[in-house]
C-alpha cells in the first residue's frame, strides 16, 4: 500500500470519527482542505462516494460505513504490526474479530475471551456465535472455529483444536417409562428431540458394523439452541443427540444418562481457521495459544 493511500485512509477514518473535516483536521494536526483532498482522492480511487456532505454536517454513505469498518481494521493491524516490531512489542491491541458455533462458543470460548480481554486492555473484540458459516476473508475475520470436516480456501490455515464427542442422552425420568434403546433402529419407538441449524436437521451419527451411519429421527420437538435442547432433555422430554461438552456435568451429577454408547461414532474435529500470514498479529497468535492450552 503506497504512503499516499495510507494517509488518505487515515484522513477518511479521522473525518468519519470526528463527523466533520474541521474536527478531523484538528485531531490529525492537518488543514481542513488537506483532509478534504485526501477523502476526495480516496473516493476517486474507489469510485464511490463515502460521505453525504452538507454545509452543516458530514454523514457516511452505506459504502462509507462498509469501508470504515475495513479501514479501521487495516489501521489497527498496521499499528499492531509496528508495535510488534518495536522493543517490548507483541501486546495484543486493536480489534479482534472471530466467529464460532453458537453453543461451543457460548460454553467454551466466551469464558476464555473474557479473561483474554481482561488481560489486554488495549484490545477490543467483535465476536459472532452462530452456526452460519462465514467467509473468513470477505468478512475480515481474524479467526473462525469450525466443527466437522472443513473445505477451506487454500490460503487459510486449518489447525485442529480438539474433537467433539456426541452422545445420545435422556433423563432418568424418561427412561423410567421408556426402556433405553439397545440399537439405533430402536429410536423409531422413542420420543426424539432434534437440533436444527440453518434450517437443516443435525443427523445422529453411529458406528454400526464398522460403518458410520447417520440417522435423522422424526422429532416431536426441534430446537436451534443446544442449551435449550439440553434443558428439554433434562426435563424428561425425550432423547437427544448432544456434544459431551454440553452434557458432561449433567451426566456426572445424574441428571442425564448416556445410551447407545457401544454405537458411538468416531469424534469429529473442531478446528481453528485463520488467514495464512507469515507473521500472525499478536492478538491472533496469543488467542490461538490460549485456546490450544485450555480446550
PDB file of C-alpha atoms in Angstrom:
ATOM      1  CA  UNK A   1       0.000   0.000   0.000  1.00  0.00           C
ATOM      2  CA  UNK A   2       1.526   3.334  -1.082  1.00  0.00           C
ATOM      3  CA  UNK A   3       2.138   6.002   1.625  1.00  0.00           C
ATOM      4  CA  UNK A   4      -0.353   8.333  -0.057  1.00  0.00           C
ATOM      5  CA  UNK A   5      -3.025   5.673   0.159  1.00  0.00           C
ATOM      6  CA  UNK A   6      -2.393   5.213   3.882  1.00  0.00           C
ATOM      7  CA  UNK A   7      -2.577   8.969   4.517  1.00  0.00           C
ATOM      8  CA  UNK A   8      -5.870   9.175   2.637  1.00  0.00           C
ATOM      9  CA  UNK A   9      -7.279   6.296   4.680  1.00  0.00           C
ATOM     10  CA  UNK A  10      -6.153   7.979   7.910  1.00  0.00           C
ATOM     11  CA  UNK A  11      -7.868  11.194   6.826  1.00  0.00           C
ATOM     12  CA  UNK A  12     -11.088   9.347   5.939  1.00  0.00           C
ATOM     13  CA  UNK A  13     -11.217   7.497   9.278  1.00  0.00           C
ATOM     14  CA  UNK A  14     -10.487  10.722  11.176  1.00  0.00           C
ATOM     15  CA  UNK A  15     -13.301  12.543   9.341  1.00  0.00           C
ATOM     16  CA  UNK A  16     -15.735   9.697   9.987  1.00  0.00           C
ATOM     17  CA  UNK A  17     -14.870   9.603  13.687  1.00  0.00           C
ATOM     18  CA  UNK A  18     -14.976  13.397  14.107  1.00  0.00           C
ATOM     19  CA  UNK A  19     -18.093  13.905  11.990  1.00  0.00           C
ATOM     20  CA  UNK A  20     -16.517  16.834  10.156  1.00  0.00           C
ATOM     21  CA  UNK A  21     -13.452  17.806   8.158  1.00  0.00           C
ATOM     22  CA  UNK A  22     -12.692  20.544  10.675  1.00  0.00           C
ATOM     23  CA  UNK A  23     -12.715  18.111  13.593  1.00  0.00           C
ATOM     24  CA  UNK A  24     -10.582  15.628  11.647  1.00  0.00           C
ATOM     25  CA  UNK A  25      -8.083  18.378  10.780  1.00  0.00           C
ATOM     26  CA  UNK A  26      -7.831  19.320  14.450  1.00  0.00           C
ATOM     27  CA  UNK A  27      -7.351  15.683  15.540  1.00  0.00           C
ATOM     28  CA  UNK A  28      -4.685  14.960  12.896  1.00  0.00           C
ATOM     29  CA  UNK A  29      -2.929  18.340  13.021  1.00  0.00           C
ATOM     30  CA  UNK A  30      -3.762  18.928   9.359  1.00  0.00           C
ATOM     31  CA  UNK A  31      -5.664  21.589   7.445  1.00  0.00           C
ATOM     32  CA  UNK A  32      -9.342  21.212   6.587  1.00  0.00           C
ATOM     33  CA  UNK A  33      -8.527  21.368   2.882  1.00  0.00           C
ATOM     34  CA  UNK A  34      -5.883  18.662   3.330  1.00  0.00           C
ATOM     35  CA  UNK A  35      -8.440  16.295   4.888  1.00  0.00           C
ATOM     36  CA  UNK A  36     -10.999  17.097   2.172  1.00  0.00           C
ATOM     37  CA  UNK A  37      -8.489  16.486  -0.628  1.00  0.00           C
ATOM     38  CA  UNK A  38      -7.419  13.152   0.896  1.00  0.00           C
ATOM     39  CA  UNK A  39     -11.031  11.989   1.132  1.00  0.00           C
ATOM     40  CA  UNK A  40     -11.706  13.111  -2.453  1.00  0.00           C
ATOM     41  CA  UNK A  41      -8.667  11.170  -3.719  1.00  0.00           C
ATOM     42  CA  UNK A  42      -9.830   8.074  -1.880  1.00  0.00           C
ATOM     43  CA  UNK A  43     -13.337   8.382  -3.332  1.00  0.00           C
ATOM     44  CA  UNK A  44     -11.872   8.784  -6.831  1.00  0.00           C
ATOM     45  CA  UNK A  45      -9.741   5.644  -6.456  1.00  0.00           C
ATOM     46  CA  UNK A  46     -12.650   3.609  -5.096  1.00  0.00           C
ATOM     47  CA  UNK A  47     -15.217   5.009  -7.498  1.00  0.00           C
ATOM     48  CA  UNK A  48     -17.770   5.525  -4.707  1.00  0.00           C
ATOM     49  CA  UNK A  49     -18.984   8.374  -2.518  1.00  0.00           C
ATOM     50  CA  UNK A  50     -18.022   7.858   1.130  1.00  0.00           C
ATOM     51  CA  UNK A  51     -19.774  10.868   2.709  1.00  0.00           C
ATOM     52  CA  UNK A  52     -23.016  12.780   2.351  1.00  0.00           C
ATOM     53  CA  UNK A  53     -21.843  16.408   2.584  1.00  0.00           C
ATOM     54  CA  UNK A  54     -23.912  19.431   3.584  1.00  0.00           C
ATOM     55  CA  UNK A  55     -22.844  22.830   4.845  1.00  0.00           C
ATOM     56  CA  UNK A  56     -23.585  21.729   8.409  1.00  0.00           C
ATOM     57  CA  UNK A  57     -22.947  18.002   8.586  1.00  0.00           C
ATOM     58  CA  UNK A  58     -20.914  15.114   7.267  1.00  0.00           C
ATOM     59  CA  UNK A  59     -22.546  11.671   7.217  1.00  0.00           C
ATOM     60  CA  UNK A  60     -21.335   8.308   5.992  1.00  0.00           C
ATOM     61  CA  UNK A  61     -22.958   6.707   2.974  1.00  0.00           C
ATOM     62  CA  UNK A  62     -23.674   2.967   3.007  1.00  0.00           C
ATOM     63  CA  UNK A  63     -20.395   2.421   1.128  1.00  0.00           C
ATOM     64  CA  UNK A  64     -18.690   4.709   3.612  1.00  0.00           C
ATOM     65  CA  UNK A  65     -19.852   2.583   6.556  1.00  0.00           C
ATOM     66  CA  UNK A  66     -18.558  -0.590   4.886  1.00  0.00           C
ATOM     67  CA  UNK A  67     -15.183   0.947   4.116  1.00  0.00           C
ATOM     68  CA  UNK A  68     -14.899   2.498   7.574  1.00  0.00           C
ATOM     69  CA  UNK A  69     -15.144  -0.972   9.143  1.00  0.00           C
ATOM     70  CA  UNK A  70     -12.459  -2.302   6.781  1.00  0.00           C
ATOM     71  CA  UNK A  71     -10.137   0.690   7.063  1.00  0.00           C
ATOM     72  CA  UNK A  72     -10.376   0.842  10.843  1.00  0.00           C
ATOM     73  CA  UNK A  73      -9.222  -2.787  10.898  1.00  0.00           C
ATOM     74  CA  UNK A  74      -6.399  -2.047   8.433  1.00  0.00           C
ATOM     75  CA  UNK A  75      -5.100   0.834  10.540  1.00  0.00           C
ATOM     76  CA  UNK A  76      -5.331  -1.247  13.724  1.00  0.00           C
ATOM     77  CA  UNK A  77      -3.372  -4.054  12.055  1.00  0.00           C
ATOM     78  CA  UNK A  78      -0.701  -1.612  10.848  1.00  0.00           C
ATOM     79  CA  UNK A  79      -0.384  -0.129  14.322  1.00  0.00           C
ATOM     80  CA  UNK A  80      -0.159  -3.585  15.860  1.00  0.00           C
ATOM     81  CA  UNK A  81       2.451  -4.709  13.324  1.00  0.00           C
ATOM     82  CA  UNK A  82       4.559  -1.655  14.102  1.00  0.00           C
ATOM     83  CA  UNK A  83       4.270  -2.308  17.822  1.00  0.00           C
ATOM     84  CA  UNK A  84       5.259  -5.956  17.417  1.00  0.00           C
ATOM     85  CA  UNK A  85       8.499  -4.875  15.740  1.00  0.00           C
ATOM     86  CA  UNK A  86       9.412  -2.400  18.477  1.00  0.00           C
ATOM     87  CA  UNK A  87      11.016  -3.037  21.860  1.00  0.00           C
ATOM     88  CA  UNK A  88       8.503  -4.675  24.187  1.00  0.00           C
ATOM     89  CA  UNK A  89       6.161  -5.338  21.281  1.00  0.00           C
ATOM     90  CA  UNK A  90       3.738  -8.187  20.939  1.00  0.00           C
ATOM     91  CA  UNK A  91       0.931  -6.737  23.061  1.00  0.00           C
ATOM     92  CA  UNK A  92      -2.490  -7.644  21.626  1.00  0.00           C
ATOM     93  CA  UNK A  93      -4.388  -4.499  20.689  1.00  0.00           C
ATOM     94  CA  UNK A  94      -6.840  -3.179  18.148  1.00  0.00           C
ATOM     95  CA  UNK A  95      -9.958  -5.053  17.022  1.00  0.00           C
ATOM     96  CA  UNK A  96     -10.054  -8.851  17.178  1.00  0.00           C
ATOM     97  CA  UNK A  97     -12.813 -10.401  15.032  1.00  0.00           C
ATOM     98  CA  UNK A  98     -13.827 -14.042  15.243  1.00  0.00           C
ATOM     99  CA  UNK A  99     -16.735 -16.449  14.844  1.00  0.00           C
ATOM    100  CA  UNK A 100     -17.578 -19.777  16.483  1.00  0.00           C
ATOM    101  CA  UNK A 101     -20.548 -22.181  16.526  1.00  0.00           C
ATOM    102  CA  UNK A 102     -23.241 -20.934  18.879  1.00  0.00           C
ATOM    103  CA  UNK A 103     -23.222 -23.485  21.714  1.00  0.00           C
ATOM    104  CA  UNK A 104     -19.484 -24.230  21.583  1.00  0.00           C
ATOM    105  CA  UNK A 105     -18.741 -20.517  21.566  1.00  0.00           C
ATOM    106  CA  UNK A 106     -21.034 -19.691  24.459  1.00  0.00           C
ATOM    107  CA  UNK A 107     -19.865 -22.507  26.696  1.00  0.00           C
ATOM    108  CA  UNK A 108     -16.153 -22.809  25.892  1.00  0.00           C
ATOM    109  CA  UNK A 109     -14.956 -19.721  24.023  1.00  0.00           C
ATOM    110  CA  UNK A 110     -16.689 -16.915  25.934  1.00  0.00           C
ATOM    111  CA  UNK A 111     -15.088 -17.594  29.358  1.00  0.00           C
ATOM    112  CA  UNK A 112     -11.616 -17.598  27.778  1.00  0.00           C
ATOM    113  CA  UNK A 113     -12.403 -14.497  25.741  1.00  0.00           C
ATOM    114  CA  UNK A 114     -13.457 -12.621  28.883  1.00  0.00           C
ATOM    115  CA  UNK A 115     -10.138 -13.489  30.527  1.00  0.00           C
ATOM    116  CA  UNK A 116      -8.259 -12.528  27.358  1.00  0.00           C
ATOM    117  CA  UNK A 117      -9.853  -9.076  27.222  1.00  0.00           C
ATOM    118  CA  UNK A 118      -9.221  -8.547  30.922  1.00  0.00           C
ATOM    119  CA  UNK A 119      -5.524  -9.299  30.364  1.00  0.00           C
ATOM    120  CA  UNK A 120      -5.096  -6.928  27.416  1.00  0.00           C
ATOM    121  CA  UNK A 121      -6.868  -3.571  27.973  1.00  0.00           C
ATOM    122  CA  UNK A 122      -5.888  -2.181  24.545  1.00  0.00           C
ATOM    123  CA  UNK A 123      -7.786  -4.961  22.793  1.00  0.00           C
ATOM    124  CA  UNK A 124     -11.407  -4.917  21.585  1.00  0.00           C
ATOM    125  CA  UNK A 125     -13.358  -7.905  20.259  1.00  0.00           C
ATOM    126  CA  UNK A 126     -16.181  -8.315  17.755  1.00  0.00           C
ATOM    127  CA  UNK A 127     -17.409 -11.905  18.081  1.00  0.00           C
ATOM    128  CA  UNK A 128     -20.252 -13.801  16.414  1.00  0.00           C
ATOM    129  CA  UNK A 129     -21.548 -17.018  17.963  1.00  0.00           C
ATOM    130  CA  UNK A 130     -23.540 -18.512  15.114  1.00  0.00           C
ATOM    131  CA  UNK A 131     -23.875 -21.780  13.243  1.00  0.00           C
ATOM    132  CA  UNK A 132     -23.802 -19.860   9.959  1.00  0.00           C
ATOM    133  CA  UNK A 133     -20.526 -20.452   8.101  1.00  0.00           C
ATOM    134  CA  UNK A 134     -18.850 -17.100   7.457  1.00  0.00           C
ATOM    135  CA  UNK A 135     -16.415 -16.237   4.687  1.00  0.00           C
ATOM    136  CA  UNK A 136     -13.269 -15.503   6.690  1.00  0.00           C
ATOM    137  CA  UNK A 137     -11.604 -13.339   4.069  1.00  0.00           C
ATOM    138  CA  UNK A 138     -14.687 -11.498   2.839  1.00  0.00           C
ATOM    139  CA  UNK A 139     -15.917 -10.813   6.384  1.00  0.00           C
ATOM    140  CA  UNK A 140     -12.494  -9.670   7.553  1.00  0.00           C
ATOM    141  CA  UNK A 141     -12.236 -12.234  10.353  1.00  0.00           C
ATOM    142  CA  UNK A 142      -9.081 -12.984  12.313  1.00  0.00           C
ATOM    143  CA  UNK A 143     -10.189 -16.451  13.430  1.00  0.00           C
ATOM    144  CA  UNK A 144     -13.026 -18.912  12.916  1.00  0.00           C
ATOM    145  CA  UNK A 145     -13.909 -22.111  14.760  1.00  0.00           C
ATOM    146  CA  UNK A 146     -15.442 -24.913  12.690  1.00  0.00           C
ATOM    147  CA  UNK A 147     -16.936 -28.243  13.791  1.00  0.00           C
ATOM    148  CA  UNK A 148     -16.592 -31.152  11.369  1.00  0.00           C
ATOM    149  CA  UNK A 149     -14.581 -31.631   8.210  1.00  0.00           C
ATOM    150  CA  UNK A 150     -13.666 -28.359   6.546  1.00  0.00           C
ATOM    151  CA  UNK A 151     -13.099 -27.370   2.938  1.00  0.00           C
ATOM    152  CA  UNK A 152     -11.463 -24.015   3.214  1.00  0.00           C
ATOM    153  CA  UNK A 153      -9.603 -21.802   0.782  1.00  0.00           C
ATOM    154  CA  UNK A 154      -6.007 -22.982   0.357  1.00  0.00           C
ATOM    155  CA  UNK A 155      -4.806 -19.573   1.552  1.00  0.00           C
ATOM    156  CA  UNK A 156      -6.172 -20.334   5.038  1.00  0.00           C
ATOM    157  CA  UNK A 157      -4.523 -22.249   7.846  1.00  0.00           C
ATOM    158  CA  UNK A 158      -6.563 -25.044   9.456  1.00  0.00           C
ATOM    159  CA  UNK A 159      -5.413 -26.372  12.833  1.00  0.00           C
ATOM    160  CA  UNK A 160      -7.265 -28.998  14.863  1.00  0.00           C
ATOM    161  CA  UNK A 161      -8.162 -27.649  18.298  1.00  0.00           C
ATOM    162  CA  UNK A 162      -9.956 -30.664  19.787  1.00  0.00           C
ATOM    163  CA  UNK A 163     -12.600 -33.255  18.886  1.00  0.00           C
ATOM    164  CA  UNK A 164     -16.322 -33.335  19.553  1.00  0.00           C
ATOM    165  CA  UNK A 165     -17.753 -36.485  21.124  1.00  0.00           C
ATOM    166  CA  UNK A 166     -21.513 -36.808  20.616  1.00  0.00           C
ATOM    167  CA  UNK A 167     -23.833 -38.775  22.888  1.00  0.00           C
ATOM    168  CA  UNK A 168     -27.459 -39.904  22.930  1.00  0.00           C
ATOM    169  CA  UNK A 169     -28.820 -38.832  26.310  1.00  0.00           C
ATOM    170  CA  UNK A 170     -32.059 -38.973  28.275  1.00  0.00           C
ATOM    171  CA  UNK A 171     -33.212 -38.203  31.792  1.00  0.00           C
ATOM    172  CA  UNK A 172     -33.759 -40.969  34.360  1.00  0.00           C
ATOM    173  CA  UNK A 173     -37.430 -39.918  34.482  1.00  0.00           C
ATOM    174  CA  UNK A 174     -37.852 -40.520  30.740  1.00  0.00           C
ATOM    175  CA  UNK A 175     -36.048 -43.874  30.878  1.00  0.00           C
ATOM    176  CA  UNK A 176     -38.265 -44.988  33.770  1.00  0.00           C
ATOM    177  CA  UNK A 177     -41.250 -45.082  31.381  1.00  0.00           C
ATOM    178  CA  UNK A 178     -39.437 -45.784  28.083  1.00  0.00           C
ATOM    179  CA  UNK A 179     -36.779 -48.540  28.252  1.00  0.00           C
ATOM    180  CA  UNK A 180     -33.386 -47.437  26.943  1.00  0.00           C
ATOM    181  CA  UNK A 181     -32.790 -48.212  23.239  1.00  0.00           C
ATOM    182  CA  UNK A 182     -30.347 -51.048  22.586  1.00  0.00           C
ATOM    183  CA  UNK A 183     -29.735 -50.345  18.893  1.00  0.00           C
ATOM    184  CA  UNK A 184     -30.061 -47.203  16.703  1.00  0.00           C
ATOM    185  CA  UNK A 185     -33.061 -48.834  14.996  1.00  0.00           C
ATOM    186  CA  UNK A 186     -34.871 -48.673  18.351  1.00  0.00           C
ATOM    187  CA  UNK A 187     -35.032 -44.882  18.080  1.00  0.00           C
ATOM    188  CA  UNK A 188     -38.162 -45.284  15.961  1.00  0.00           C
ATOM    189  CA  UNK A 189     -40.052 -46.235  19.105  1.00  0.00           C
ATOM    190  CA  UNK A 190     -38.836 -43.268  21.156  1.00  0.00           C
ATOM    191  CA  UNK A 191     -39.630 -39.596  21.538  1.00  0.00           C
ATOM    192  CA  UNK A 192     -36.644 -37.818  19.997  1.00  0.00           C
ATOM    193  CA  UNK A 193     -35.613 -34.174  20.074  1.00  0.00           C
ATOM    194  CA  UNK A 194     -33.637 -32.719  17.172  1.00  0.00           C
ATOM    195  CA  UNK A 195     -31.150 -29.899  16.796  1.00  0.00           C
ATOM    196  CA  UNK A 196     -31.776 -27.688  13.765  1.00  0.00           C
ATOM    197  CA  UNK A 197     -29.178 -25.340  12.296  1.00  0.00           C
ATOM    198  CA  UNK A 198     -29.792 -23.038   9.322  1.00  0.00           C
ATOM    199  CA  UNK A 199     -32.964 -24.984   8.567  1.00  0.00           C
ATOM    200  CA  UNK A 200     -31.146 -28.319   8.477  1.00  0.00           C
ATOM    201  CA  UNK A 201     -31.680 -31.129  10.982  1.00  0.00           C
ATOM    202  CA  UNK A 202     -28.472 -32.387  12.509  1.00  0.00           C
ATOM    203  CA  UNK A 203     -28.007 -36.119  11.934  1.00  0.00           C
ATOM    204  CA  UNK A 204     -27.305 -38.589  14.736  1.00  0.00           C
ATOM    205  CA  UNK A 205     -24.064 -40.409  13.900  1.00  0.00           C
ATOM    206  CA  UNK A 206     -23.457 -44.048  14.905  1.00  0.00           C
ATOM    207  CA  UNK A 207     -20.853 -46.699  14.209  1.00  0.00           C
ATOM    208  CA  UNK A 208     -22.720 -49.815  13.041  1.00  0.00           C
ATOM    209  CA  UNK A 209     -20.789 -52.880  11.831  1.00  0.00           C
ATOM    210  CA  UNK A 210     -17.707 -50.828  11.112  1.00  0.00           C
ATOM    211  CA  UNK A 211     -19.521 -48.116   9.153  1.00  0.00           C
ATOM    212  CA  UNK A 212     -20.671 -44.636  10.130  1.00  0.00           C
ATOM    213  CA  UNK A 213     -24.456 -44.436   9.859  1.00  0.00           C
ATOM    214  CA  UNK A 214     -26.346 -41.128  10.044  1.00  0.00           C
ATOM    215  CA  UNK A 215     -29.905 -41.251  11.396  1.00  0.00           C
ATOM    216  CA  UNK A 216     -32.391 -38.364  11.390  1.00  0.00           C
ATOM    217  CA  UNK A 217     -35.152 -39.389  13.794  1.00  0.00           C
ATOM    218  CA  UNK A 218     -38.596 -37.913  13.409  1.00  0.00           C
ATOM    219  CA  UNK A 219     -38.919 -35.465  16.256  1.00  0.00           C
ATOM    220  CA  UNK A 220     -41.824 -34.008  18.182  1.00  0.00           C
ATOM    221  CA  UNK A 221     -39.633 -31.044  19.136  1.00  0.00           C
ATOM    222  CA  UNK A 222     -36.841 -29.376  17.148  1.00  0.00           C
ATOM    223  CA  UNK A 223     -34.714 -26.564  18.572  1.00  0.00           C
ATOM    224  CA  UNK A 224     -31.976 -24.335  17.189  1.00  0.00           C
ATOM    225  CA  UNK A 225     -30.165 -23.991  20.521  1.00  0.00           C
ATOM    226  CA  UNK A 226     -28.001 -26.733  22.012  1.00  0.00           C
ATOM    227  CA  UNK A 227     -28.530 -25.359  25.506  1.00  0.00           C
ATOM    228  CA  UNK A 228     -32.302 -25.266  25.074  1.00  0.00           C
ATOM    229  CA  UNK A 229     -32.180 -28.844  23.778  1.00  0.00           C
ATOM    230  CA  UNK A 230     -30.216 -29.871  26.855  1.00  0.00           C
ATOM    231  CA  UNK A 231     -32.830 -28.225  29.109  1.00  0.00           C
ATOM    232  CA  UNK A 232     -35.635 -30.091  27.340  1.00  0.00           C
ATOM    233  CA  UNK A 233     -33.885 -33.445  27.758  1.00  0.00           C
ATOM    234  CA  UNK A 234     -33.185 -32.825  31.446  1.00  0.00           C
ATOM    235  CA  UNK A 235     -36.898 -32.069  31.923  1.00  0.00           C
ATOM    236  CA  UNK A 236     -37.744 -35.561  30.602  1.00  0.00           C
ATOM    237  CA  UNK A 237     -38.990 -34.596  27.132  1.00  0.00           C
ATOM    238  CA  UNK A 238     -37.176 -37.409  25.315  1.00  0.00           C
ATOM    239  CA  UNK A 239     -33.859 -38.496  23.790  1.00  0.00           C
ATOM    240  CA  UNK A 240     -31.389 -36.069  22.225  1.00  0.00           C
ATOM    241  CA  UNK A 241     -28.023 -36.225  20.467  1.00  0.00           C
ATOM    242  CA  UNK A 242     -25.687 -33.708  22.084  1.00  0.00           C
ATOM    243  CA  UNK A 243     -21.963 -32.955  22.369  1.00  0.00           C
ATOM    244  CA  UNK A 244     -20.285 -34.121  25.558  1.00  0.00           C
ATOM    245  CA  UNK A 245     -19.248 -30.562  26.487  1.00  0.00           C
ATOM    246  CA  UNK A 246     -22.949 -29.660  26.736  1.00  0.00           C
ATOM    247  CA  UNK A 247     -23.972 -32.577  28.978  1.00  0.00           C
ATOM    248  CA  UNK A 248     -20.846 -33.740  30.864  1.00  0.00           C
ATOM    249  CA  UNK A 249     -21.873 -32.099  34.139  1.00  0.00           C
ATOM    250  CA  UNK A 250     -25.422 -33.440  33.865  1.00  0.00           C
ATOM    251  CA  UNK A 251     -24.053 -36.945  33.316  1.00  0.00           C
ATOM    252  CA  UNK A 252     -21.691 -36.747  36.277  1.00  0.00           C
ATOM    253  CA  UNK A 253     -24.432 -35.420  38.571  1.00  0.00           C
ATOM    254  CA  UNK A 254     -27.054 -37.929  37.433  1.00  0.00           C
ATOM    255  CA  UNK A 255     -29.473 -35.578  35.681  1.00  0.00           C
ATOM    256  CA  UNK A 256     -28.856 -37.386  32.388  1.00  0.00           C
ATOM    257  CA  UNK A 257     -27.898 -40.896  31.277  1.00  0.00           C
ATOM    258  CA  UNK A 258     -25.992 -41.774  28.096  1.00  0.00           C
ATOM    259  CA  UNK A 259     -27.450 -44.595  25.972  1.00  0.00           C
ATOM    260  CA  UNK A 260     -26.297 -46.429  22.825  1.00  0.00           C
ATOM    261  CA  UNK A 261     -22.692 -45.829  23.899  1.00  0.00           C
ATOM    262  CA  UNK A 262     -21.486 -49.039  22.198  1.00  0.00           C
ATOM    263  CA  UNK A 263     -22.515 -47.469  18.875  1.00  0.00           C
ATOM    264  CA  UNK A 264     -20.683 -44.193  19.409  1.00  0.00           C
ATOM    265  CA  UNK A 265     -19.339 -42.828  16.120  1.00  0.00           C
ATOM    266  CA  UNK A 266     -15.777 -41.504  15.814  1.00  0.00           C
ATOM    267  CA  UNK A 267     -15.405 -37.960  17.181  1.00  0.00           C
ATOM    268  CA  UNK A 268     -15.430 -35.062  14.719  1.00  0.00           C
ATOM    269  CA  UNK A 269     -12.663 -32.454  14.604  1.00  0.00           C
ATOM    270  CA  UNK A 270     -13.087 -28.937  15.906  1.00  0.00           C
ATOM    271  CA  UNK A 271     -10.703 -26.673  14.022  1.00  0.00           C
ATOM    272  CA  UNK A 272      -9.259 -23.172  14.243  1.00  0.00           C
ATOM    273  CA  UNK A 273      -9.059 -21.456  10.872  1.00  0.00           C
ATOM    274  CA  UNK A 274      -7.252 -18.206  10.195  1.00  0.00           C
ATOM    275  CA  UNK A 275      -5.712 -16.314   7.277  1.00  0.00           C
ATOM    276  CA  UNK A 276      -2.324 -17.602   6.194  1.00  0.00           C
ATOM    277  CA  UNK A 277       0.133 -14.960   7.268  1.00  0.00           C
ATOM    278  CA  UNK A 278       3.840 -15.392   7.703  1.00  0.00           C
ATOM    279  CA  UNK A 279       3.690 -13.405  10.935  1.00  0.00           C
ATOM    280  CA  UNK A 280       0.436 -13.622  12.875  1.00  0.00           C
ATOM    281  CA  UNK A 281      -0.667 -10.492  14.694  1.00  0.00           C
ATOM    282  CA  UNK A 282      -0.078 -10.815  18.459  1.00  0.00           C
ATOM    283  CA  UNK A 283      -3.826 -10.696  19.183  1.00  0.00           C
ATOM    284  CA  UNK A 284      -4.426 -13.733  16.946  1.00  0.00           C
ATOM    285  CA  UNK A 285      -1.328 -15.694  17.941  1.00  0.00           C
ATOM    286  CA  UNK A 286      -1.944 -15.270  21.664  1.00  0.00           C
ATOM    287  CA  UNK A 287      -5.637 -16.172  21.461  1.00  0.00           C
ATOM    288  CA  UNK A 288      -4.864 -19.274  19.403  1.00  0.00           C
ATOM    289  CA  UNK A 289      -2.328 -20.277  22.047  1.00  0.00           C
ATOM    290  CA  UNK A 290      -4.900 -19.631  24.782  1.00  0.00           C
ATOM    291  CA  UNK A 291      -7.474 -21.868  23.088  1.00  0.00           C
ATOM    292  CA  UNK A 292      -4.934 -24.612  22.406  1.00  0.00           C
ATOM    293  CA  UNK A 293      -3.854 -24.639  26.034  1.00  0.00           C
ATOM    294  CA  UNK A 294      -7.327 -24.626  27.607  1.00  0.00           C
ATOM    295  CA  UNK A 295      -9.736 -26.556  25.377  1.00  0.00           C
TER     296      UNK A 295
END
